Amino acid sequence: MRTSGLARAGLALLTLASTAAAVEYEVTQKDFQKCSGMYSRKAWGGNVDPFILTKFRQPSPPPPLRTPADGDDPVVSAVDAAACTDEQRGEFVLAANATDRSRNAILTQAVHLHNPPAIRYPVKKTGYYCVVTNPYSAHPDTDQYTAITEFRNAFGDLPAAQIAKLPFYAAFTIIYAFLALAWAALYYLHRRDILAVQNYVTAILVFLVVEMFMTWLFYDYQNRHGLSAGAKALMILVSILSAVRNSFSFFLLLIVCMGYGVVKPTLGKTMIYVRALAVTHFVFGVIYAIASLSITPENAGPLILLVVLPLAASLTAFYVWTLNSLNLTMKDLMERKQTVKAAMYRRLWWCILLTIIVIFVFFFINSWTFAGTTTADFIPTHWQTRWFILDGWLNLVYLADVAFIAYLWRPTANNRRFAMSDEIAQDDDGFEIESLRDSFDLDLEDPESDGGGGMKYESVRAGREGSPPAGASP
């Protein structure tokens, strides 16, 4: 856009690739370019045809009518060079084949600020669109302008780059609900044989259903009503729920790695310290979430470290403590020849290791992709998938980890006997453990054979047919 002492401005709408809904930006002489992707109406449906609307505010008082002197007017030389006509004064100079080479139509227009019209650009194709303004004036420092640009999508008020989150979080809500229902069925069937750690797993599964639903509700509400006060309240609530999920997840993983419920019936005073660390991490997470919502990157100074460093410290403490506890638990089980339990924790160790590898590989691929693309091209090229890079794939990894841990620690008929009993060490080279469930089958034929003081069970099975099972004699 170009403004002149005629009090006019030229406006160009350029198309690069795609995003936005009823998202409004303020355009000024200093902040002269705003870009957003846009979806066509066919892409996501909707009740209106998508468009970009730019409205200029008339200055008060309006700038004086003055035309630049020939020596000060950069357009005069362009007219003399036949790059444009005198009727195109104040518009952007485009190449002769610019419209043919562009994916969408390019609109350039001079705007008189004495009576600025609303400029509407219909969006027919999905693409990344930019509104560019530039002052055309002999006195650009004094002839200021302000405009509001609205990127309106057909589906609602949610930015186009975020619309994919609606079906994504809806699907995750359903998946976690089915996972919680399956867990609840097992929990009910074996309700008399539940371990303490399984109650924590139950709690986090229920919480995840609620959190995913509230996250979906936030995006759905914003799509219907825009970023209103209600949407902002939901955004704060979702940020707090996210902090709870992170703290609860690290807490659960830590007590599992410590052997709580399977190797140790209680953690004693250690549980107090673990809970204190989880609460501390939650508090720092909420502070970080509030700061990220209230402080823009441009205004973030050195004080932002006071928000980031405490969260990083508590996160590091969880990582170190968790990995160290898992190694100590596995070492203790192997020394006591508790092969079945050790196998469970070895699977957990591989799960954590695989998660770390996936995260590093994904970050490496993203960094490599970004390094091969200039900053100016990255957003226009990846605006439709950037949400998945920043947020979506981490939720997939988290879902896989939660499902795996829930499977390993699922309620069964042998929970308490498995947790409270030890395998009898076997030195026979032919000895094998068939499975977690088979290794602790009960001998129910004579439950009172020990005088009522205990229950006879088959501690392990021999791997060879015909070998008597190793039993635990009362």
Coordinates of C-alpha atoms in Angstrom, one line a residue:
M1 CA 0.0 0.0 0.0
R2 CA 1.2 3.5 -0.8
T3 CA 0.1 6.7 0.7
S4 CA 0.7 10.1 -0.7
G5 CA 0.3 13.7 0.2
L6 CA -2.8 13.3 -1.9
A7 CA -3.5 11.3 1.2
R8 CA -3.6 8.1 -0.6
A9 CA -2.2 4.7 -0.2
G10 CA -1.6 1.8 -2.5
L11 CA -2.5 -1.7 -1.4
A12 CA -1.3 -5.0 -2.8
L13 CA -2.7 -8.4 -2.0
L14 CA -0.1 -11.0 -2.9
T15 CA -0.6 -14.8 -2.8
L16 CA 2.2 -17.1 -1.8
A17 CA 0.7 -20.4 -0.5
S18 CA -2.3 -20.3 2.7
T19 CA -4.1 -19.6 6.4
A20 CA -6.7 -17.7 8.8
A21 CA -10.2 -17.2 9.7
A22 CA -11.8 -14.1 11.1
V23 CA -8.4 -13.1 12.3
E24 CA -7.8 -9.3 12.5
Y25 CA -4.4 -7.6 12.2
E26 CA -3.6 -3.9 12.5
V27 CA -1.5 -2.5 9.6
T28 CA 0.5 0.6 10.1
Q29 CA 3.3 2.5 8.4
K30 CA 5.9 0.6 10.5
D31 CA 4.1 -2.7 10.6
F32 CA 3.2 -2.6 6.9
Q33 CA 2.8 -6.4 6.0
K34 CA 0.5 -9.0 7.4
C35 CA 0.2 -12.6 6.1
S36 CA -2.0 -15.5 6.8
G37 CA -3.1 -18.7 5.1
M38 CA -6.6 -19.1 3.8
Y39 CA -8.6 -22.2 2.9
S40 CA -11.0 -22.3 0.1
R41 CA -14.6 -23.0 0.9
K42 CA -14.4 -26.5 -0.5
A43 CA -11.5 -27.5 1.8
W44 CA -13.3 -27.3 5.1
G45 CA -16.8 -26.2 4.2
G46 CA -18.6 -23.3 5.8
N47 CA -21.5 -20.8 5.5
V48 CA -19.6 -17.9 3.8
D49 CA -17.2 -17.5 1.0
P50 CA -13.7 -16.7 2.4
F51 CA -12.3 -13.2 1.9
I52 CA -9.7 -10.7 3.0
L53 CA -11.1 -7.3 4.0
T54 CA -8.9 -4.2 4.6
K55 CA -10.4 -1.1 6.1
F56 CA -8.4 2.2 6.5
R57 CA -9.1 4.5 9.3
Q58 CA -9.4 8.1 8.2
P59 CA -6.8 10.2 10.0
S60 CA -8.1 12.9 12.3
P61 CA -7.4 15.6 11.2
P62 CA -6.9 14.3 7.7
P63 CA -3.5 14.9 6.1
P64 CA -3.3 18.0 3.8
L65 CA -3.7 17.5 0.1
R66 CA -0.3 17.8 -1.4
T67 CA 1.3 16.1 -4.4
P68 CA 5.0 15.2 -4.3
A69 CA 7.3 17.3 -6.4
D70 CA 8.6 15.5 -9.4
G71 CA 12.0 15.2 -7.9
D72 CA 10.5 13.6 -4.8
D73 CA 8.1 11.3 -6.5
P74 CA 9.6 7.8 -7.1
V75 CA 6.7 6.9 -9.4
V76 CA 7.5 9.7 -12.0
S77 CA 10.6 7.8 -13.1
A78 CA 8.5 4.6 -13.4
V79 CA 5.9 6.4 -15.5
D80 CA 8.7 7.9 -17.7
A81 CA 10.2 4.5 -18.1
A82 CA 6.8 3.1 -19.2
A83 CA 6.8 0.6 -16.2
C84 CA 3.3 1.9 -15.4
T85 CA 0.8 4.5 -16.5
D86 CA -0.1 7.7 -14.8
E87 CA -3.5 6.2 -13.9
Q88 CA -1.6 3.6 -11.8
R89 CA 0.1 6.2 -9.7
G90 CA 0.2 5.0 -6.1
E91 CA -0.1 1.3 -7.0
F92 CA 2.6 -1.3 -6.8
V93 CA 4.6 -1.9 -10.0
L94 CA 4.1 -5.5 -11.1
A95 CA 5.8 -7.5 -13.7
A96 CA 3.9 -7.8 -17.0
N97 CA 3.4 -11.5 -16.4
A98 CA 2.9 -11.4 -12.6
T99 CA -0.8 -12.4 -12.7
D100 CA -0.1 -15.3 -15.0
R101 CA 2.7 -16.6 -12.8
S102 CA 0.8 -16.2 -9.6
R103 CA -1.4 -19.0 -8.3
N104 CA -4.1 -16.5 -7.5
A105 CA -5.1 -13.0 -8.6
I106 CA -2.9 -10.1 -7.4
L107 CA -4.8 -6.9 -6.4
T108 CA -2.9 -3.6 -6.2
Q109 CA -4.8 -0.4 -5.5
A110 CA -4.1 3.2 -4.5
V111 CA -6.1 4.3 -1.5
H112 CA -7.0 7.9 -0.8
L113 CA -7.1 8.4 3.0
H114 CA -9.5 11.3 2.8
N115 CA -12.3 8.8 1.9
P116 CA -10.7 5.4 2.1
P117 CA -12.9 2.5 0.8
A118 CA -13.1 -1.0 2.2
I119 CA -11.1 -3.3 0.0
R120 CA -12.4 -6.9 -0.3
Y121 CA -10.5 -9.7 -1.9
P122 CA -12.4 -12.9 -2.5
V123 CA -10.4 -16.1 -1.8
K124 CA -11.1 -18.8 -4.3
K125 CA -8.1 -21.1 -3.7
T126 CA -6.3 -22.3 -0.6
G127 CA -3.1 -20.3 -0.3
Y128 CA -0.9 -18.1 1.8
Y129 CA -1.9 -14.5 1.4
C130 CA -0.2 -11.3 2.2
V131 CA -1.5 -7.7 2.6
V132 CA 1.4 -5.3 1.9
T133 CA 1.1 -1.5 2.3
N134 CA 3.6 1.2 1.5
P135 CA 3.4 4.9 1.9
Y136 CA 3.4 7.0 -1.3
S137 CA 3.9 10.5 0.1
A138 CA 6.3 13.4 0.1
H139 CA 6.2 13.4 3.9
P140 CA 6.0 9.7 4.9
D141 CA 7.0 10.6 8.5
T142 CA 4.0 12.8 9.1
D143 CA 1.5 11.2 6.8
Q144 CA 0.6 8.2 8.9
Y145 CA -2.0 5.6 8.2
T146 CA -3.7 2.7 10.1
A147 CA -5.8 -0.1 8.7
I148 CA -7.4 -3.3 10.0
T149 CA -7.1 -6.4 7.8
E150 CA -9.4 -9.3 8.4
F151 CA -8.7 -12.8 7.1
R152 CA -12.1 -14.5 7.1
N153 CA -12.3 -18.2 6.4
A154 CA -15.5 -20.1 5.5
F155 CA -15.5 -22.4 8.5
G156 CA -15.4 -19.9 11.4
D157 CA -13.2 -17.7 13.5
L158 CA -10.3 -20.2 14.1
P159 CA -7.1 -19.4 12.3
A160 CA -6.7 -21.6 9.3
A161 CA -3.4 -22.9 10.5
Q162 CA -5.2 -24.3 13.6
I163 CA -8.3 -25.7 12.1
A164 CA -6.8 -29.2 11.8
K165 CA -6.6 -29.3 15.6
L166 CA -10.4 -29.7 15.8
P167 CA -10.6 -33.2 14.4
F168 CA -7.2 -34.1 15.9
Y169 CA -8.2 -33.4 19.5
A170 CA -11.7 -34.8 18.9
A171 CA -10.1 -38.1 17.7
F172 CA -7.7 -38.1 20.7
T173 CA -10.6 -37.6 23.1
I174 CA -12.3 -40.7 21.6
I175 CA -9.1 -42.8 21.7
Y176 CA -8.4 -41.9 25.3
A177 CA -12.1 -42.6 26.2
F178 CA -11.9 -46.1 24.7
L179 CA -8.5 -46.7 26.5
A180 CA -10.1 -45.6 29.8
L181 CA -13.1 -47.8 29.2
A182 CA -10.9 -50.9 28.5
W183 CA -8.9 -50.1 31.6
A184 CA -12.1 -49.6 33.7
A185 CA -13.4 -53.0 32.6
L186 CA -10.2 -54.7 33.7
Y187 CA -10.2 -52.7 36.9
Y188 CA -13.8 -53.8 37.7
L189 CA -13.1 -57.4 37.0
H190 CA -10.1 -57.5 39.3
R191 CA -11.2 -54.8 41.7
R192 CA -10.2 -57.0 44.7
D193 CA -6.7 -57.4 43.4
I194 CA -5.7 -53.8 42.5
L195 CA -2.3 -52.4 43.3
A196 CA -1.8 -48.8 44.5
V197 CA 0.1 -47.9 41.4
Q198 CA -2.8 -49.0 39.3
N199 CA -5.0 -46.4 41.0
Y200 CA -2.6 -43.7 39.8
V201 CA -2.8 -45.1 36.2
T202 CA -6.6 -45.0 36.5
A203 CA -6.5 -41.4 37.6
I204 CA -4.3 -40.2 34.7
L205 CA -6.4 -42.0 32.1
V206 CA -9.6 -40.3 33.3
F207 CA -7.7 -37.0 33.5
L208 CA -6.5 -37.4 29.9
V209 CA -10.0 -37.8 28.6
V210 CA -11.0 -34.6 30.4
E211 CA -8.0 -32.7 29.2
M212 CA -8.4 -33.7 25.5
F213 CA -12.0 -32.8 25.6
M214 CA -11.4 -29.4 27.1
T215 CA -8.7 -28.8 24.5
W216 CA -11.1 -29.6 21.7
L217 CA -13.7 -27.5 23.4
F218 CA -11.4 -24.5 23.5
Y219 CA -10.7 -24.7 19.7
D220 CA -14.3 -25.3 18.9
Y221 CA -15.5 -22.4 21.0
Q222 CA -12.9 -20.1 19.4
N223 CA -14.0 -21.2 16.0
R224 CA -17.6 -20.3 16.8
H225 CA -17.1 -17.1 18.9
G226 CA -13.6 -15.9 18.1
L227 CA -10.9 -15.1 20.7
S228 CA -13.5 -13.7 23.1
A229 CA -13.3 -13.5 26.9
G230 CA -14.8 -17.0 27.1
A231 CA -12.2 -18.4 24.7
K232 CA -9.4 -16.7 26.7
A233 CA -10.7 -18.3 29.9
L234 CA -10.8 -21.7 28.2
M235 CA -7.2 -21.1 27.0
I236 CA -6.0 -20.4 30.5
L237 CA -7.8 -23.5 31.8
V238 CA -6.3 -25.7 29.0
S239 CA -2.8 -24.3 29.9
I240 CA -3.3 -25.3 33.5
L241 CA -4.6 -28.7 32.6
S242 CA -1.5 -29.2 30.4
A243 CA 0.7 -28.3 33.3
V244 CA -1.2 -30.8 35.5
R245 CA -0.8 -33.5 32.8
N246 CA 3.0 -33.0 32.5
S247 CA 3.5 -33.0 36.3
F248 CA 1.2 -36.0 36.8
S249 CA 2.9 -38.0 34.0
F250 CA 6.4 -37.4 35.3
F251 CA 5.2 -38.3 38.8
L252 CA 3.6 -41.5 37.6
L253 CA 6.7 -42.5 35.5
L254 CA 9.0 -41.9 38.5
I255 CA 7.1 -44.0 41.0
V256 CA 6.7 -46.8 38.4
C257 CA 10.5 -46.8 37.8
M258 CA 11.0 -46.9 41.6
G259 CA 9.1 -50.1 41.6
Y260 CA 6.1 -48.8 43.5
G261 CA 3.4 -51.5 43.8
V262 CA 5.4 -54.2 42.1
V263 CA 8.8 -54.3 43.8
K264 CA 8.1 -52.1 46.8
P265 CA 4.7 -52.0 48.6
T266 CA 5.4 -48.5 49.7
L267 CA 8.0 -45.8 49.1
G268 CA 8.0 -44.4 52.6
K269 CA 9.2 -40.8 52.9
T270 CA 10.5 -40.9 49.4
M271 CA 6.9 -40.5 48.2
I272 CA 6.7 -37.2 50.0
Y273 CA 9.7 -35.9 48.1
V274 CA 8.3 -37.2 44.8
R275 CA 5.0 -35.5 45.3
A276 CA 6.8 -32.3 46.3
L277 CA 8.8 -32.3 43.1
A278 CA 5.6 -32.9 41.1
V279 CA 3.8 -30.0 42.8
T280 CA 6.9 -27.8 42.2
H281 CA 7.0 -28.7 38.5
F282 CA 3.3 -28.0 38.2
V283 CA 3.7 -24.5 39.8
F284 CA 6.6 -23.7 37.5
G285 CA 4.6 -25.0 34.5
V286 CA 1.6 -22.8 35.3
I287 CA 3.9 -19.7 35.7
Y288 CA 5.5 -20.6 32.3
A289 CA 2.0 -21.0 30.7
I290 CA 0.8 -17.6 32.0
A291 CA 4.0 -15.9 30.9
S292 CA 3.8 -17.4 27.4
L293 CA 0.3 -16.1 27.1
S294 CA 1.0 -12.6 28.4
I295 CA 4.5 -11.9 27.1
T296 CA 5.1 -11.6 23.4
P297 CA 8.5 -12.8 21.9
E298 CA 9.3 -9.2 21.0
N299 CA 8.9 -8.0 24.6
A300 CA 10.6 -11.0 26.2
G301 CA 13.8 -9.9 27.9
P302 CA 16.4 -11.4 30.2
L303 CA 13.7 -11.7 32.9
I304 CA 12.1 -14.5 30.9
L305 CA 14.9 -16.7 32.2
L306 CA 13.3 -16.4 35.7
V307 CA 10.4 -18.3 34.2
V308 CA 12.2 -20.8 32.0
L309 CA 15.1 -21.8 34.2
P310 CA 13.0 -23.1 37.2
L311 CA 10.9 -25.2 34.9
A312 CA 14.0 -26.6 33.2
A313 CA 15.5 -27.4 36.6
S314 CA 12.5 -29.3 37.8
L315 CA 12.2 -31.1 34.5
T316 CA 15.9 -32.1 34.7
A317 CA 15.4 -33.4 38.2
F318 CA 12.6 -35.6 37.0
Y319 CA 14.7 -37.0 34.1
V320 CA 17.7 -37.8 36.2
W321 CA 15.8 -39.2 39.1
T322 CA 13.6 -41.4 36.8
L323 CA 16.4 -42.9 34.8
N324 CA 18.5 -43.5 38.0
S325 CA 15.6 -45.2 39.7
L326 CA 14.9 -47.4 36.8
N327 CA 18.5 -48.6 36.6
L328 CA 18.5 -49.3 40.4
T329 CA 15.3 -51.2 40.2
M330 CA 16.5 -53.4 37.3
K331 CA 19.8 -54.0 39.1
D332 CA 18.0 -55.1 42.3
L333 CA 15.7 -57.4 40.4
M334 CA 18.5 -59.1 38.5
E335 CA 20.6 -59.5 41.6
R336 CA 17.6 -61.3 43.3
K337 CA 16.9 -63.2 40.1
Q338 CA 13.4 -61.8 39.7
T339 CA 13.4 -62.5 36.0
V340 CA 9.7 -61.9 35.3
K341 CA 9.6 -58.5 37.1
A342 CA 13.0 -57.5 35.5
A343 CA 11.5 -58.3 32.1
M344 CA 8.7 -55.8 32.7
Y345 CA 11.1 -53.1 33.7
R346 CA 13.4 -53.9 30.8
R347 CA 10.4 -53.4 28.4
L348 CA 9.8 -50.0 30.2
W349 CA 13.4 -49.1 29.7
W350 CA 13.2 -49.9 26.0
C351 CA 10.0 -47.8 25.8
I352 CA 11.7 -44.8 27.3
L353 CA 14.8 -45.2 25.2
L354 CA 12.7 -45.5 22.0
T355 CA 10.8 -42.4 23.0
I356 CA 14.0 -40.4 23.4
I357 CA 15.3 -41.7 20.0
V358 CA 12.1 -40.8 18.2
I359 CA 12.1 -37.3 19.7
F360 CA 15.8 -36.7 18.7
V361 CA 15.2 -38.1 15.2
F362 CA 12.1 -35.9 14.7
F363 CA 14.0 -32.8 15.9
F364 CA 16.9 -33.6 13.6
I365 CA 14.6 -34.1 10.6
N366 CA 12.8 -30.8 11.4
S367 CA 16.1 -29.0 11.8
W368 CA 17.4 -30.4 8.5
T369 CA 14.2 -29.4 6.8
F370 CA 14.2 -25.9 8.2
A371 CA 17.9 -25.5 7.4
G372 CA 17.2 -26.2 3.8
T373 CA 14.5 -23.6 3.6
T374 CA 14.8 -19.9 3.9
T375 CA 12.9 -18.2 6.7
A376 CA 10.7 -16.4 4.1
D377 CA 9.7 -19.6 2.4
F378 CA 9.3 -21.8 5.5
I379 CA 5.9 -20.5 6.8
P380 CA 4.3 -20.2 3.3
T381 CA 5.4 -23.8 2.6
H382 CA 4.7 -25.4 5.9
W383 CA 1.8 -23.4 7.4
Q384 CA -0.7 -26.2 7.1
T385 CA 1.5 -28.8 8.9
R386 CA 3.4 -26.5 11.3
W387 CA 0.8 -27.2 14.1
F388 CA 1.7 -30.9 13.9
I389 CA 5.4 -30.2 14.0
L390 CA 5.0 -28.0 17.1
D391 CA 2.3 -29.9 19.0
G392 CA 0.6 -32.8 17.2
W393 CA 3.4 -35.4 17.0
L394 CA 4.3 -35.0 20.7
N395 CA 0.7 -36.0 21.5
L396 CA 1.1 -39.1 19.4
V397 CA 4.3 -40.1 21.2
Y398 CA 2.7 -39.5 24.5
L399 CA -0.4 -41.6 23.6
A400 CA 1.9 -44.5 22.6
D401 CA 3.8 -44.3 25.9
V402 CA 0.6 -44.1 28.0
A403 CA -0.9 -47.0 26.2
F404 CA 2.2 -49.1 26.6
I405 CA 2.5 -48.5 30.3
A406 CA -1.2 -49.1 30.8
Y407 CA -0.8 -52.4 29.0
L408 CA 2.2 -53.5 31.1
W409 CA 0.6 -52.5 34.4
R410 CA -3.0 -53.6 33.5
P411 CA -5.1 -55.2 36.2
T412 CA -5.0 -59.0 36.3
A413 CA -6.1 -61.8 38.6
N414 CA -2.5 -62.2 39.9
N415 CA -1.7 -58.6 40.7
R416 CA -1.0 -58.9 44.4
R417 CA 0.6 -62.3 44.4
F418 CA 2.9 -61.2 41.6
A419 CA 3.8 -58.1 43.5
M420 CA 4.2 -59.6 46.9
S421 CA 6.0 -62.9 46.0
D422 CA 9.5 -63.7 44.8
E423 CA 10.5 -66.2 42.2
I424 CA 12.6 -69.1 43.4
A425 CA 16.0 -68.8 41.7
Q426 CA 16.7 -71.6 39.1
D427 CA 20.2 -72.6 38.1
D428 CA 19.0 -75.1 35.6
D429 CA 20.2 -74.0 32.1
G430 CA 17.0 -75.4 30.6
F431 CA 14.8 -73.3 32.7
E432 CA 12.6 -70.7 31.0
I433 CA 9.8 -68.3 32.0
E434 CA 6.9 -68.8 29.7
S435 CA 5.0 -65.7 30.5
L436 CA 4.1 -63.1 33.1
R437 CA 0.7 -64.7 33.7
D438 CA 1.8 -68.4 33.6
S439 CA 4.6 -67.8 36.1
F440 CA 2.2 -67.1 38.9
D441 CA -0.6 -69.6 38.4
L442 CA -2.4 -70.5 41.6
D443 CA -2.7 -74.0 42.9
L444 CA -6.3 -73.8 44.0
E445 CA -6.8 -77.5 44.5
D446 CA -5.9 -77.4 48.2
P447 CA -6.0 -73.8 49.4
E448 CA -6.1 -74.9 53.1
S449 CA -3.1 -77.3 52.8
D450 CA -0.9 -74.9 54.8
G451 CA -3.4 -74.7 57.7
G452 CA -5.1 -71.5 56.5
G453 CA -2.0 -69.4 57.0
G454 CA -1.2 -69.0 53.4
M455 CA -1.9 -69.9 49.7
K456 CA 0.0 -72.4 47.7
Y457 CA 1.0 -71.1 44.3
E458 CA 3.2 -72.1 41.4
S459 CA 6.1 -69.7 41.6
V460 CA 7.7 -70.6 38.2
R461 CA 7.3 -73.2 35.6
A462 CA 9.8 -75.5 34.1
G463 CA 10.5 -75.0 30.5
R464 CA 10.7 -78.7 29.7
E465 CA 7.7 -80.9 29.6
G466 CA 7.7 -83.5 32.4
S467 CA 9.7 -81.4 34.8
P468 CA 7.9 -80.7 38.1
P469 CA 7.0 -77.0 38.7
A470 CA 9.1 -75.1 41.2
G471 CA 6.7 -74.4 44.0
A472 CA 6.8 -72.2 47.0
S473 CA 6.3 -74.5 50.0
P474 CA 4.6 -72.9 52.9

